[in-house]
Amino acid sequence: VAFVVAETQEAANKALEMIDVDYEPLDAVVDPVKALAPEAPQLWNDIPNNLCIDFELGDKEGTDKAFEEADHVITLDLINNRVTAVPIETRGCVGSYDAATETYTLYNSTQNVHANREMFAVNVLGIEKEKLHHIAPDVGGGFGAKNSAYPEPPMVLYAAKKLGRPVKWINTRSDSFLGDTHGRGQTSRVQLAINNDGTFLALRTETVGGIGAYCWTIGPFTPTGGSARTQGGPYTFPTMYYRGRAVFTNTAPMDPYRGAGRPEATFQTERIIEYAARKLGLDPVEIRRKNLMPPEALPFKSPMGMEIDCGDFPLLFERTLEMAEPGAFAARAEKAIKAGRLFGFAIAPYLECTGVAQ
């Protein structure tokens, strides 16, 4: 709406307080599930029910059949709440313009130097990317939130050219909470098909993710392909099906945050396994142990299409348990309870994917 440049922070703050914008309040929707309802406020006239994309992956028919044949079908509704990254240093940048060479220099706290350089140069400033020298020194923590192409850096560059001097912008912590991209934010129904002996037969996940009012740097990736690819973790699932709907909401934009879908997939998978064990009276450690992919089964292509080339998941599982000393759990729990704290024990394997650019 307005961009203030001043000699001091105090002067800039006073100028901001003098700006009066007359807004017309509109109905808003912040819950992605409610945003899908026909009666929900529509963010865009040409996008019915605020639905950006309806994505699916896996074998729906095979998964449905496995559920029909299973001894038990366990269902769990989950909310993976929205978060923001809160890096130790907020976003900030310093921009300058050299009139003699018609080039810009941008020092920017960013994780994404090359892609953002092209975005700022070509798509915002309308110049060749070679005219912008984009430098990322010590970033001060990013965690995904500093991947995105935010509006402030090109505004700083524009102001630097307009004023003929360098311009600096440093985000406040309060504005960081409001203006940085968010992560997670999924509402899911996860179902596990399991036999009496604890053997996993199939996994079905249906999730709805709010992505903000418009697609940000990576669009609807996190609640769709980002969360689908590592569904099932390191366990042997004969079949899986994943459906993800990305929904527009009147919230801050969604972009990568520490995993961009893989932690969400682990949360979905491990929560339904733990819940099934407790509901059926099975040992949660034993059913995980029983269903881990053995090393001799690798390489293996998961039902989500991911190539799992190598690894010894049972070995890592046992080593982790050994380090956790479950035999001493009772004594540690008693000590914690006496101190007024809660104490629990669980194990949750995590499957990461790498080499995505190859």
mmCIF file of C-alpha atoms in Angstrom, residues 108-337:
data_model
loop_
_atom_site.group_PDB
_atom_site.id
_atom_site.type_symbol
_atom_site.label_atom_id
_atom_site.label_comp_id
_atom_site.label_asym_id
_atom_site.label_seq_id
_atom_site.Cartn_x
_atom_site.Cartn_y
_atom_site.Cartn_z
ATOM 1 C CA ASN A 108 19.858 -10.194 1.322
ATOM 2 C CA SER A 109 19.181 -12.636 4.170
ATOM 3 C CA THR A 110 17.935 -15.365 1.840
ATOM 4 C CA GLN A 111 18.303 -19.111 1.277
ATOM 5 C CA ASN A 112 17.459 -18.851 -2.412
ATOM 6 C CA VAL A 113 19.987 -16.611 -4.119
ATOM 7 C CA HIS A 114 19.740 -17.598 -7.789
ATOM 8 C CA ALA A 115 15.998 -18.149 -8.248
ATOM 9 C CA ASN A 116 15.107 -14.996 -6.354
ATOM 10 C CA ARG A 117 17.697 -12.989 -8.257
ATOM 11 C CA GLU A 118 15.943 -13.887 -11.518
ATOM 12 C CA MET A 119 12.505 -13.263 -10.022
ATOM 13 C CA PHE A 120 13.420 -9.807 -8.714
ATOM 14 C CA ALA A 121 15.299 -8.775 -11.843
ATOM 15 C CA VAL A 122 13.168 -10.132 -14.665
ATOM 16 C CA ASN A 123 9.689 -10.288 -13.180
ATOM 17 C CA VAL A 124 9.720 -7.235 -10.895
ATOM 18 C CA LEU A 125 12.332 -4.708 -12.049
ATOM 19 C CA GLY A 126 12.127 -5.642 -15.733
ATOM 20 C CA ILE A 127 15.900 -5.946 -16.197
ATOM 21 C CA GLU A 128 18.265 -8.723 -17.235
ATOM 22 C CA LYS A 129 19.272 -10.896 -14.291
ATOM 23 C CA GLU A 130 22.939 -10.105 -14.996
ATOM 24 C CA LYS A 131 22.181 -6.536 -13.961
ATOM 25 C CA LEU A 132 21.518 -7.656 -10.382
ATOM 26 C CA HIS A 133 24.299 -8.848 -8.084
ATOM 27 C CA HIS A 134 22.466 -10.834 -5.379
ATOM 28 C CA ILE A 135 24.577 -11.652 -2.311
ATOM 29 C CA ALA A 136 23.582 -13.790 0.680
ATOM 30 C CA PRO A 137 26.116 -13.439 3.509
ATOM 31 C CA ASP A 138 25.438 -14.997 6.939
ATOM 32 C CA VAL A 139 21.742 -15.738 6.670
ATOM 33 C CA GLY A 140 20.996 -15.912 10.407
ATOM 34 C CA GLY A 141 18.785 -18.954 10.132
ATOM 35 C CA GLY A 142 16.167 -19.633 7.510
ATOM 36 C CA PHE A 143 14.338 -22.941 7.943
ATOM 37 C CA GLY A 144 12.511 -22.506 4.646
ATOM 38 C CA ALA A 145 10.934 -19.131 5.397
ATOM 39 C CA LYS A 146 13.832 -17.351 3.658
ATOM 40 C CA ASN A 147 13.381 -19.319 0.426
ATOM 41 C CA SER A 148 10.562 -17.164 -0.823
ATOM 42 C CA ALA A 149 10.524 -14.173 -3.157
ATOM 43 C CA TYR A 150 9.218 -11.483 -0.817
ATOM 44 C CA PRO A 151 8.192 -7.979 -1.959
ATOM 45 C CA GLU A 152 10.567 -5.979 0.253
ATOM 46 C CA PRO A 153 13.925 -6.667 -1.539
ATOM 47 C CA PRO A 154 12.833 -5.351 -4.959
ATOM 48 C CA MET A 155 11.174 -2.386 -3.226
ATOM 49 C CA VAL A 156 14.508 -1.596 -1.576
ATOM 50 C CA LEU A 157 16.236 -1.771 -4.961
ATOM 51 C CA TYR A 158 13.618 0.452 -6.559
ATOM 52 C CA ALA A 159 14.032 3.012 -3.773
ATOM 53 C CA ALA A 160 17.821 2.891 -4.029
ATOM 54 C CA LYS A 161 17.677 3.814 -7.703
ATOM 55 C CA LYS A 162 15.011 6.442 -7.121
ATOM 56 C CA LEU A 163 16.948 8.115 -4.289
ATOM 57 C CA GLY A 164 20.448 7.599 -5.636
ATOM 58 C CA ARG A 165 21.712 6.072 -2.384
ATOM 59 C CA PRO A 166 21.723 2.681 -0.589
ATOM 60 C CA VAL A 167 18.545 1.681 1.222
ATOM 61 C CA LYS A 168 18.278 -0.760 4.135
ATOM 62 C CA TRP A 169 15.250 -2.682 5.385
ATOM 63 C CA ILE A 170 15.224 -4.925 8.484
ATOM 64 C CA ASN A 171 12.052 -6.737 9.498
ATOM 65 C CA THR A 172 10.810 -6.457 13.087
ATOM 66 C CA ARG A 173 9.973 -9.618 14.998
ATOM 67 C CA SER A 174 6.306 -8.641 15.144
ATOM 68 C CA ASP A 175 6.158 -8.053 11.393
ATOM 69 C CA SER A 176 8.013 -11.319 10.883
ATOM 70 C CA PHE A 177 5.177 -13.199 12.569
ATOM 71 C CA LEU A 178 2.685 -11.411 10.328
ATOM 72 C CA GLY A 179 4.521 -11.299 7.026
ATOM 73 C CA ASP A 180 6.813 -14.339 6.790
ATOM 74 C CA THR A 181 5.522 -17.443 5.083
ATOM 75 C CA HIS A 182 3.999 -20.174 7.225
ATOM 76 C CA GLY A 183 4.366 -23.939 7.230
ATOM 77 C CA ARG A 184 2.378 -27.101 8.043
ATOM 78 C CA GLY A 185 -1.313 -26.172 8.353
ATOM 79 C CA GLN A 186 -2.957 -29.447 7.353
ATOM 80 C CA THR A 187 -6.201 -31.091 8.472
ATOM 81 C CA SER A 188 -6.043 -34.812 7.735
ATOM 82 C CA ARG A 189 -7.918 -38.080 8.010
ATOM 83 C CA VAL A 190 -5.490 -41.007 8.143
ATOM 84 C CA GLN A 191 -6.567 -44.641 7.926
ATOM 85 C CA LEU A 192 -4.573 -47.815 8.511
ATOM 86 C CA ALA A 193 -5.575 -51.283 7.305
ATOM 87 C CA ILE A 194 -4.012 -53.791 9.707
ATOM 88 C CA ASN A 195 -4.367 -57.481 10.477
ATOM 89 C CA ASN A 196 -4.712 -59.097 13.891
ATOM 90 C CA ASP A 197 -1.005 -59.966 14.005
ATOM 91 C CA GLY A 198 -0.036 -56.312 13.447
ATOM 92 C CA THR A 199 0.846 -56.579 9.743
ATOM 93 C CA PHE A 200 0.249 -53.357 7.801
ATOM 94 C CA LEU A 201 -1.851 -53.880 4.663
ATOM 95 C CA ALA A 202 -2.521 -50.354 3.419
ATOM 96 C CA LEU A 203 -2.367 -46.661 4.305
ATOM 97 C CA ARG A 204 -4.858 -44.041 3.182
ATOM 98 C CA THR A 205 -4.370 -40.316 3.837
ATOM 99 C CA GLU A 206 -6.669 -37.488 2.826
ATOM 100 C CA THR A 207 -5.568 -33.992 3.760
ATOM 101 C CA VAL A 208 -6.633 -30.395 3.268
ATOM 102 C CA GLY A 209 -4.011 -27.659 3.420
ATOM 103 C CA GLY A 210 -4.562 -23.919 3.472
ATOM 104 C CA ILE A 211 -2.007 -22.123 1.295
ATOM 105 C CA GLY A 212 -2.968 -18.504 1.858
ATOM 106 C CA ALA A 213 -4.718 -16.127 -0.508
ATOM 107 C CA TYR A 214 -2.534 -16.983 -3.511
ATOM 108 C CA CYS A 215 0.191 -19.373 -4.595
ATOM 109 C CA TRP A 216 3.558 -18.334 -3.198
ATOM 110 C CA THR A 217 7.024 -19.409 -4.359
ATOM 111 C CA ILE A 218 6.389 -23.166 -4.617
ATOM 112 C CA GLY A 219 2.615 -22.949 -4.963
ATOM 113 C CA PRO A 220 0.541 -25.823 -3.527
ATOM 114 C CA PHE A 221 3.468 -28.259 -3.302
ATOM 115 C CA THR A 222 3.577 -28.934 0.461
ATOM 116 C CA PRO A 223 0.092 -30.424 1.036
ATOM 117 C CA THR A 224 0.236 -32.272 -2.291
ATOM 118 C CA GLY A 225 3.428 -33.835 -3.673
ATOM 119 C CA GLY A 226 5.515 -32.686 -0.716
ATOM 120 C CA SER A 227 3.460 -34.648 1.792
ATOM 121 C CA ALA A 228 2.676 -37.575 -0.521
ATOM 122 C CA ARG A 229 6.129 -38.808 -1.456
ATOM 123 C CA THR A 230 7.275 -40.058 1.966
ATOM 124 C CA GLN A 231 3.923 -41.411 3.122
ATOM 125 C CA GLY A 232 4.409 -44.713 4.918
ATOM 126 C CA GLY A 233 7.948 -43.875 6.022
ATOM 127 C CA PRO A 234 10.378 -46.833 6.200
ATOM 128 C CA TYR A 235 7.581 -49.391 6.590
ATOM 129 C CA THR A 236 6.490 -52.068 4.128
ATOM 130 C CA PHE A 237 3.078 -51.058 2.869
ATOM 131 C CA PRO A 238 1.829 -53.195 -0.052
ATOM 132 C CA THR A 239 -0.367 -50.322 -1.188
ATOM 133 C CA MET A 240 -1.075 -46.676 -0.316
ATOM 134 C CA TYR A 241 -3.310 -43.882 -1.496
ATOM 135 C CA TYR A 242 -2.891 -40.151 -0.838
ATOM 136 C CA ARG A 243 -5.228 -37.279 -1.643
ATOM 137 C CA GLY A 244 -4.274 -33.675 -0.932
ATOM 138 C CA ARG A 245 -6.366 -30.590 -1.547
ATOM 139 C CA ALA A 246 -4.692 -27.174 -1.484
ATOM 140 C CA VAL A 247 -7.138 -24.431 -0.570
ATOM 141 C CA PHE A 248 -7.030 -20.645 -0.729
ATOM 142 C CA THR A 249 -7.651 -18.935 2.621
ATOM 143 C CA ASN A 250 -7.408 -15.413 4.029
ATOM 144 C CA THR A 251 -4.149 -16.160 5.804
ATOM 145 C CA ALA A 252 -0.424 -15.614 5.380
ATOM 146 C CA PRO A 253 1.054 -17.501 2.421
ATOM 147 C CA MET A 254 2.284 -21.052 2.818
ATOM 148 C CA ASP A 255 5.755 -22.108 1.677
ATOM 149 C CA PRO A 256 8.497 -24.554 2.752
ATOM 150 C CA TYR A 257 9.218 -24.928 6.432
ATOM 151 C CA ARG A 258 11.752 -27.505 7.659
ATOM 152 C CA GLY A 259 10.893 -30.396 5.378
ATOM 153 C CA ALA A 260 8.030 -29.044 3.255
ATOM 154 C CA GLY A 261 5.781 -32.087 3.537
ATOM 155 C CA ARG A 262 8.096 -34.826 4.764
ATOM 156 C CA PRO A 263 7.548 -34.040 8.482
ATOM 157 C CA GLU A 264 3.803 -33.863 7.792
ATOM 158 C CA ALA A 265 3.939 -37.332 6.214
ATOM 159 C CA THR A 266 5.870 -38.687 9.199
ATOM 160 C CA PHE A 267 3.377 -37.131 11.607
ATOM 161 C CA GLN A 268 0.460 -38.683 9.711
ATOM 162 C CA THR A 269 2.094 -42.111 9.463
ATOM 163 C CA GLU A 270 3.415 -42.355 13.001
ATOM 164 C CA ARG A 271 0.301 -40.993 14.675
ATOM 165 C CA ILE A 272 -1.955 -43.599 13.029
ATOM 166 C CA ILE A 273 0.493 -46.402 13.899
ATOM 167 C CA GLU A 274 0.682 -45.327 17.541
ATOM 168 C CA TYR A 275 -3.083 -44.907 17.712
ATOM 169 C CA ALA A 276 -3.687 -48.341 16.151
ATOM 170 C CA ALA A 277 -1.343 -50.025 18.615
ATOM 171 C CA ARG A 278 -3.110 -48.488 21.593
ATOM 172 C CA LYS A 279 -6.583 -49.120 20.196
ATOM 173 C CA LEU A 280 -5.866 -52.796 19.419
ATOM 174 C CA GLY A 281 -3.789 -53.477 22.515
ATOM 175 C CA LEU A 282 -0.593 -54.122 20.552
ATOM 176 C CA ASP A 283 2.947 -53.143 21.510
ATOM 177 C CA PRO A 284 3.675 -49.939 19.538
ATOM 178 C CA VAL A 285 7.362 -50.810 19.348
ATOM 179 C CA GLU A 286 6.705 -54.359 18.152
ATOM 180 C CA ILE A 287 4.340 -53.439 15.333
ATOM 181 C CA ARG A 288 6.860 -50.916 14.055
ATOM 182 C CA ARG A 289 9.635 -53.494 14.282
ATOM 183 C CA LYS A 290 7.473 -56.048 12.471
ATOM 184 C CA ASN A 291 6.733 -53.779 9.499
ATOM 185 C CA LEU A 292 10.083 -52.080 8.876
ATOM 186 C CA MET A 293 11.569 -52.676 5.432
ATOM 187 C CA PRO A 294 14.378 -55.249 5.756
ATOM 188 C CA PRO A 295 17.688 -54.301 4.090
ATOM 189 C CA GLU A 296 17.459 -57.291 1.749
ATOM 190 C CA ALA A 297 14.238 -55.834 0.287
ATOM 191 C CA LEU A 298 16.117 -52.786 -0.991
ATOM 192 C CA PRO A 299 16.211 -51.191 -3.481
ATOM 193 C CA PHE A 300 12.443 -50.805 -3.313
ATOM 194 C CA LYS A 301 9.986 -48.546 -5.086
ATOM 195 C CA SER A 302 7.327 -47.396 -2.634
ATOM 196 C CA PRO A 303 3.638 -47.215 -3.568
ATOM 197 C CA MET A 304 4.166 -43.444 -3.677
ATOM 198 C CA GLY A 305 6.726 -43.953 -6.457
ATOM 199 C CA MET A 306 9.815 -43.079 -4.411
ATOM 200 C CA GLU A 307 12.972 -45.108 -4.996
ATOM 201 C CA ILE A 308 14.361 -46.275 -1.649
ATOM 202 C CA ASP A 309 17.802 -47.425 -2.756
ATOM 203 C CA CYS A 310 19.518 -48.518 0.442
ATOM 204 C CA GLY A 311 19.508 -48.477 4.222
ATOM 205 C CA ASP A 312 19.246 -50.711 7.242
ATOM 206 C CA PHE A 313 16.128 -49.474 9.000
ATOM 207 C CA PRO A 314 15.895 -52.369 11.526
ATOM 208 C CA LEU A 315 19.493 -51.721 12.618
ATOM 209 C CA LEU A 316 18.839 -48.014 13.152
ATOM 210 C CA PHE A 317 15.606 -48.831 14.958
ATOM 211 C CA GLU A 318 17.302 -51.203 17.408
ATOM 212 C CA ARG A 319 20.242 -48.878 17.958
ATOM 213 C CA THR A 320 17.885 -46.003 18.740
ATOM 214 C CA LEU A 321 15.959 -48.122 21.213
ATOM 215 C CA GLU A 322 19.192 -49.174 22.861
ATOM 216 C CA MET A 323 20.293 -45.558 23.266
ATOM 217 C CA ALA A 324 16.890 -44.598 24.679
ATOM 218 C CA GLU A 325 17.196 -47.201 27.476
ATOM 219 C CA PRO A 326 13.499 -48.175 27.613
ATOM 220 C CA GLY A 327 14.218 -50.447 30.566
ATOM 221 C CA ALA A 328 14.860 -47.380 32.690
ATOM 222 C CA PHE A 329 11.624 -45.707 31.613
ATOM 223 C CA ALA A 330 9.649 -46.452 34.781
ATOM 224 C CA ALA A 331 12.277 -44.927 37.065
ATOM 225 C CA ARG A 332 12.667 -41.852 34.872
ATOM 226 C CA ALA A 333 8.899 -41.409 34.616
ATOM 227 C CA GLU A 334 8.493 -41.615 38.378
ATOM 228 C CA LYS A 335 11.183 -39.020 38.897
ATOM 229 C CA ALA A 336 9.601 -36.686 36.344
ATOM 230 C CA ILE A 337 6.119 -37.069 37.830
#
